[in-house]
């Protein structure tokens, strides 16, 4: 009768809890994963152009009379675009550390956010402005979003890569 050894009865899973973990290898693996994630924070040009147009549609929809369709188009479009970006990059704006992503693209993301909010406040607060002023506010918010989007992506990549080098010094 054959005897079974303990090693023969162990499963061949990836659970190597009995073996010590090499901290240097684990740290390098984490750095490699973060470097891959940082490289994915790069949207194609059309994403920034579409986001700018959708932001302009939202602002225009807030200020122009009888423009609910523009507002709906902008909001639904921004939601769909955000979901696609998360699916493509794997980096979400709404993670548990919600404001970290905004800070990663700082100061560019914060500037764009401020311009968008200012345009929205303008078109809502001043109700008797001519339609061309609403269009200028919407266009400005959209243009700032378009221009600062790639710059914010680059800043986020640099900060994520900077996290890697800062962690190496610990």
PDB file of C-alpha atoms in Angstrom:
ATOM      1  CA  UNK A   1       0.000   0.000   0.000  1.00  0.00           C
ATOM      2  CA  UNK A   2       1.360   3.378  -0.940  1.00  0.00           C
ATOM      3  CA  UNK A   3       1.671   6.042   1.678  1.00  0.00           C
ATOM      4  CA  UNK A   4       0.742   9.625   1.021  1.00  0.00           C
ATOM      5  CA  UNK A   5       3.028  12.349   2.111  1.00  0.00           C
ATOM      6  CA  UNK A   6       1.729  15.699   3.310  1.00  0.00           C
ATOM      7  CA  UNK A   7       3.230  17.405   0.278  1.00  0.00           C
ATOM      8  CA  UNK A   8       1.255  15.078  -2.028  1.00  0.00           C
ATOM      9  CA  UNK A   9      -2.007  16.049  -0.350  1.00  0.00           C
ATOM     10  CA  UNK A  10      -1.498  19.778  -0.649  1.00  0.00           C
ATOM     11  CA  UNK A  11      -3.387  21.494  -3.382  1.00  0.00           C
ATOM     12  CA  UNK A  12      -1.520  23.038  -6.228  1.00  0.00           C
ATOM     13  CA  UNK A  13      -3.147  26.418  -5.797  1.00  0.00           C
ATOM     14  CA  UNK A  14      -1.330  29.716  -5.840  1.00  0.00           C
ATOM     15  CA  UNK A  15      -1.551  30.003  -2.073  1.00  0.00           C
ATOM     16  CA  UNK A  16       2.025  29.905  -0.884  1.00  0.00           C
ATOM     17  CA  UNK A  17       1.310  31.126   2.619  1.00  0.00           C
ATOM     18  CA  UNK A  18       3.844  28.724   4.079  1.00  0.00           C
ATOM     19  CA  UNK A  19       6.618  30.406   2.109  1.00  0.00           C
ATOM     20  CA  UNK A  20       7.910  33.780   3.262  1.00  0.00           C
ATOM     21  CA  UNK A  21       7.044  36.748   1.112  1.00  0.00           C
ATOM     22  CA  UNK A  22       9.960  38.568  -0.426  1.00  0.00           C
ATOM     23  CA  UNK A  23       9.227  42.239   0.403  1.00  0.00           C
ATOM     24  CA  UNK A  24      11.455  43.557  -2.373  1.00  0.00           C
ATOM     25  CA  UNK A  25       9.727  41.420  -4.998  1.00  0.00           C
ATOM     26  CA  UNK A  26       6.303  42.395  -3.656  1.00  0.00           C
ATOM     27  CA  UNK A  27       7.256  46.073  -3.724  1.00  0.00           C
ATOM     28  CA  UNK A  28       8.541  45.751  -7.302  1.00  0.00           C
ATOM     29  CA  UNK A  29       5.319  43.989  -8.335  1.00  0.00           C
ATOM     30  CA  UNK A  30       3.241  46.809  -6.819  1.00  0.00           C
ATOM     31  CA  UNK A  31       5.415  49.421  -8.553  1.00  0.00           C
ATOM     32  CA  UNK A  32       5.014  47.668 -11.897  1.00  0.00           C
ATOM     33  CA  UNK A  33       1.227  47.547 -11.471  1.00  0.00           C
ATOM     34  CA  UNK A  34       1.068  51.257 -10.601  1.00  0.00           C
ATOM     35  CA  UNK A  35       3.319  52.137 -13.540  1.00  0.00           C
ATOM     36  CA  UNK A  36       0.975  50.237 -15.876  1.00  0.00           C
ATOM     37  CA  UNK A  37      -2.004  52.087 -14.360  1.00  0.00           C
ATOM     38  CA  UNK A  38      -0.262  55.451 -14.725  1.00  0.00           C
ATOM     39  CA  UNK A  39       0.446  54.718 -18.389  1.00  0.00           C
ATOM     40  CA  UNK A  40      -3.275  54.054 -18.986  1.00  0.00           C
ATOM     41  CA  UNK A  41      -4.281  57.532 -17.767  1.00  0.00           C
ATOM     42  CA  UNK A  42      -4.101  58.820 -21.303  1.00  0.00           C
ATOM     43  CA  UNK A  43      -7.298  59.572 -23.160  1.00  0.00           C
ATOM     44  CA  UNK A  44      -7.467  59.912 -26.940  1.00  0.00           C
ATOM     45  CA  UNK A  45      -7.926  63.443 -28.287  1.00  0.00           C
ATOM     46  CA  UNK A  46     -11.544  62.791 -29.192  1.00  0.00           C
ATOM     47  CA  UNK A  47     -12.434  62.044 -25.557  1.00  0.00           C
ATOM     48  CA  UNK A  48     -11.363  65.535 -24.510  1.00  0.00           C
ATOM     49  CA  UNK A  49     -13.121  67.102 -27.498  1.00  0.00           C
ATOM     50  CA  UNK A  50     -16.329  65.196 -26.754  1.00  0.00           C
ATOM     51  CA  UNK A  51     -16.129  66.016 -23.037  1.00  0.00           C
ATOM     52  CA  UNK A  52     -15.704  69.724 -23.882  1.00  0.00           C
ATOM     53  CA  UNK A  53     -18.721  69.629 -26.205  1.00  0.00           C
ATOM     54  CA  UNK A  54     -20.838  67.829 -23.597  1.00  0.00           C
ATOM     55  CA  UNK A  55     -19.845  70.296 -20.863  1.00  0.00           C
ATOM     56  CA  UNK A  56     -20.800  73.130 -23.220  1.00  0.00           C
ATOM     57  CA  UNK A  57     -24.152  71.431 -23.839  1.00  0.00           C
ATOM     58  CA  UNK A  58     -24.839  71.194 -20.086  1.00  0.00           C
ATOM     59  CA  UNK A  59     -23.964  74.846 -19.468  1.00  0.00           C
ATOM     60  CA  UNK A  60     -25.987  75.957 -22.497  1.00  0.00           C
ATOM     61  CA  UNK A  61     -28.900  73.813 -21.337  1.00  0.00           C
ATOM     62  CA  UNK A  62     -28.842  75.500 -17.937  1.00  0.00           C
ATOM     63  CA  UNK A  63     -28.990  79.023 -19.304  1.00  0.00           C
ATOM     64  CA  UNK A  64     -30.876  79.017 -22.563  1.00  0.00           C
ATOM     65  CA  UNK A  65     -34.677  79.053 -22.531  1.00  0.00           C
ATOM     66  CA  UNK A  66     -36.369  75.822 -23.642  1.00  0.00           C
ATOM     67  CA  UNK A  67     -33.102  73.920 -23.862  1.00  0.00           C
ATOM     68  CA  UNK A  68     -33.817  70.855 -21.761  1.00  0.00           C
ATOM     69  CA  UNK A  69     -32.706  68.635 -24.629  1.00  0.00           C
ATOM     70  CA  UNK A  70     -29.192  70.162 -24.522  1.00  0.00           C
ATOM     71  CA  UNK A  71     -28.999  69.606 -20.787  1.00  0.00           C
ATOM     72  CA  UNK A  72     -30.175  65.999 -21.095  1.00  0.00           C
ATOM     73  CA  UNK A  73     -27.766  65.314 -23.968  1.00  0.00           C
ATOM     74  CA  UNK A  74     -24.866  66.738 -21.965  1.00  0.00           C
ATOM     75  CA  UNK A  75     -25.597  64.894 -18.729  1.00  0.00           C
ATOM     76  CA  UNK A  76     -26.260  61.517 -20.368  1.00  0.00           C
ATOM     77  CA  UNK A  77     -23.239  61.958 -22.621  1.00  0.00           C
ATOM     78  CA  UNK A  78     -20.926  62.822 -19.724  1.00  0.00           C
ATOM     79  CA  UNK A  79     -22.115  59.796 -17.757  1.00  0.00           C
ATOM     80  CA  UNK A  80     -21.591  57.476 -20.735  1.00  0.00           C
ATOM     81  CA  UNK A  81     -18.180  58.975 -21.490  1.00  0.00           C
ATOM     82  CA  UNK A  82     -17.095  58.627 -17.855  1.00  0.00           C
ATOM     83  CA  UNK A  83     -18.168  54.984 -17.750  1.00  0.00           C
ATOM     84  CA  UNK A  84     -16.262  54.255 -20.940  1.00  0.00           C
ATOM     85  CA  UNK A  85     -13.130  55.950 -19.621  1.00  0.00           C
ATOM     86  CA  UNK A  86     -13.260  53.909 -16.422  1.00  0.00           C
ATOM     87  CA  UNK A  87     -13.691  50.738 -18.465  1.00  0.00           C
ATOM     88  CA  UNK A  88     -10.779  51.640 -20.772  1.00  0.00           C
ATOM     89  CA  UNK A  89      -8.313  52.951 -18.206  1.00  0.00           C
ATOM     90  CA  UNK A  90      -9.332  51.160 -15.040  1.00  0.00           C
ATOM     91  CA  UNK A  91      -8.973  54.433 -13.136  1.00  0.00           C
ATOM     92  CA  UNK A  92     -12.179  55.808 -11.672  1.00  0.00           C
ATOM     93  CA  UNK A  93     -12.977  59.349 -10.613  1.00  0.00           C
ATOM     94  CA  UNK A  94     -15.337  58.032  -7.934  1.00  0.00           C
ATOM     95  CA  UNK A  95     -13.143  55.682  -5.953  1.00  0.00           C
ATOM     96  CA  UNK A  96     -13.177  55.547  -2.155  1.00  0.00           C
ATOM     97  CA  UNK A  97     -10.529  58.262  -2.130  1.00  0.00           C
ATOM     98  CA  UNK A  98     -12.848  60.462  -4.224  1.00  0.00           C
ATOM     99  CA  UNK A  99     -10.835  63.672  -4.408  1.00  0.00           C
ATOM    100  CA  UNK A 100      -7.478  61.980  -5.008  1.00  0.00           C
ATOM    101  CA  UNK A 101      -8.094  61.679  -8.745  1.00  0.00           C
ATOM    102  CA  UNK A 102      -8.988  65.360  -8.916  1.00  0.00           C
ATOM    103  CA  UNK A 103      -5.819  66.158  -7.012  1.00  0.00           C
ATOM    104  CA  UNK A 104      -3.742  63.942  -9.317  1.00  0.00           C
ATOM    105  CA  UNK A 105      -4.570  66.212 -12.240  1.00  0.00           C
ATOM    106  CA  UNK A 106      -4.104  69.347 -10.138  1.00  0.00           C
ATOM    107  CA  UNK A 107      -3.978  72.211 -10.722  1.00  0.00           C
ATOM    108  CA  UNK A 108      -5.413  71.720 -14.216  1.00  0.00           C
ATOM    109  CA  UNK A 109      -8.436  69.670 -13.222  1.00  0.00           C
ATOM    110  CA  UNK A 110      -9.273  72.079 -10.430  1.00  0.00           C
ATOM    111  CA  UNK A 111      -9.005  75.081 -12.770  1.00  0.00           C
ATOM    112  CA  UNK A 112     -11.283  73.401 -15.332  1.00  0.00           C
ATOM    113  CA  UNK A 113     -13.736  72.450 -12.586  1.00  0.00           C
ATOM    114  CA  UNK A 114     -13.759  76.047 -11.319  1.00  0.00           C
ATOM    115  CA  UNK A 115     -14.401  77.471 -14.802  1.00  0.00           C
ATOM    116  CA  UNK A 116     -17.261  75.026 -15.384  1.00  0.00           C
ATOM    117  CA  UNK A 117     -18.869  75.867 -12.036  1.00  0.00           C
ATOM    118  CA  UNK A 118     -18.424  79.617 -12.681  1.00  0.00           C
ATOM    119  CA  UNK A 119     -20.077  79.284 -16.110  1.00  0.00           C
ATOM    120  CA  UNK A 120     -22.977  77.346 -14.586  1.00  0.00           C
ATOM    121  CA  UNK A 121     -23.425  79.882 -11.804  1.00  0.00           C
ATOM    122  CA  UNK A 122     -23.329  82.716 -14.339  1.00  0.00           C
ATOM    123  CA  UNK A 123     -26.030  81.276 -16.600  1.00  0.00           C
ATOM    124  CA  UNK A 124     -28.273  80.358 -13.663  1.00  0.00           C
ATOM    125  CA  UNK A 125     -27.818  83.546 -11.622  1.00  0.00           C
ATOM    126  CA  UNK A 126     -28.211  86.040 -14.449  1.00  0.00           C
ATOM    127  CA  UNK A 127     -31.492  85.003 -16.079  1.00  0.00           C
ATOM    128  CA  UNK A 128     -32.005  87.936 -18.458  1.00  0.00           C
ATOM    129  CA  UNK A 129     -28.745  87.686 -20.393  1.00  0.00           C
ATOM    130  CA  UNK A 130     -28.860  87.466 -24.178  1.00  0.00           C
ATOM    131  CA  UNK A 131     -28.478  84.042 -25.768  1.00  0.00           C
ATOM    132  CA  UNK A 132     -25.027  84.936 -27.118  1.00  0.00           C
ATOM    133  CA  UNK A 133     -23.755  85.404 -23.543  1.00  0.00           C
ATOM    134  CA  UNK A 134     -25.034  81.957 -22.589  1.00  0.00           C
ATOM    135  CA  UNK A 135     -23.307  80.565 -25.683  1.00  0.00           C
ATOM    136  CA  UNK A 136     -20.038  82.327 -24.784  1.00  0.00           C
ATOM    137  CA  UNK A 137     -20.152  80.972 -21.219  1.00  0.00           C
ATOM    138  CA  UNK A 138     -20.896  77.466 -22.524  1.00  0.00           C
ATOM    139  CA  UNK A 139     -18.197  77.715 -25.179  1.00  0.00           C
ATOM    140  CA  UNK A 140     -15.647  78.935 -22.639  1.00  0.00           C
ATOM    141  CA  UNK A 141     -16.398  76.067 -20.263  1.00  0.00           C
ATOM    142  CA  UNK A 142     -16.181  73.577 -23.137  1.00  0.00           C
ATOM    143  CA  UNK A 143     -12.946  75.049 -24.522  1.00  0.00           C
ATOM    144  CA  UNK A 144     -11.273  75.058 -21.105  1.00  0.00           C
ATOM    145  CA  UNK A 145     -12.318  71.422 -20.616  1.00  0.00           C
ATOM    146  CA  UNK A 146     -10.934  70.527 -24.054  1.00  0.00           C
ATOM    147  CA  UNK A 147      -7.617  72.319 -23.555  1.00  0.00           C
ATOM    148  CA  UNK A 148      -6.930  71.338 -19.950  1.00  0.00           C
ATOM    149  CA  UNK A 149      -8.016  67.683 -20.268  1.00  0.00           C
ATOM    150  CA  UNK A 150      -4.776  66.392 -21.840  1.00  0.00           C
ATOM    151  CA  UNK A 151      -2.699  68.563 -19.498  1.00  0.00           C
ATOM    152  CA  UNK A 152      -4.550  67.123 -16.477  1.00  0.00           C
ATOM    153  CA  UNK A 153      -3.980  63.580 -17.786  1.00  0.00           C
ATOM    154  CA  UNK A 154      -0.254  64.280 -18.090  1.00  0.00           C
ATOM    155  CA  UNK A 155      -0.179  65.725 -14.560  1.00  0.00           C
ATOM    156  CA  UNK A 156      -2.003  62.645 -13.224  1.00  0.00           C
ATOM    157  CA  UNK A 157       0.517  60.341 -14.933  1.00  0.00           C
ATOM    158  CA  UNK A 158       3.440  62.322 -13.486  1.00  0.00           C
ATOM    159  CA  UNK A 159       1.950  62.272  -9.981  1.00  0.00           C
ATOM    160  CA  UNK A 160       1.184  58.555 -10.148  1.00  0.00           C
ATOM    161  CA  UNK A 161       4.743  57.889 -11.326  1.00  0.00           C
ATOM    162  CA  UNK A 162       5.972  60.237  -8.565  1.00  0.00           C
ATOM    163  CA  UNK A 163       4.146  58.082  -6.021  1.00  0.00           C
ATOM    164  CA  UNK A 164       6.320  55.215  -7.227  1.00  0.00           C
ATOM    165  CA  UNK A 165       9.574  57.084  -6.681  1.00  0.00           C
ATOM    166  CA  UNK A 166       8.403  58.461  -3.329  1.00  0.00           C
ATOM    167  CA  UNK A 167       7.522  54.948  -2.191  1.00  0.00           C
ATOM    168  CA  UNK A 168      10.975  53.697  -3.147  1.00  0.00           C
ATOM    169  CA  UNK A 169      12.575  56.048  -0.645  1.00  0.00           C
ATOM    170  CA  UNK A 170      10.567  54.673   2.282  1.00  0.00           C
TER     171      UNK A 170
END
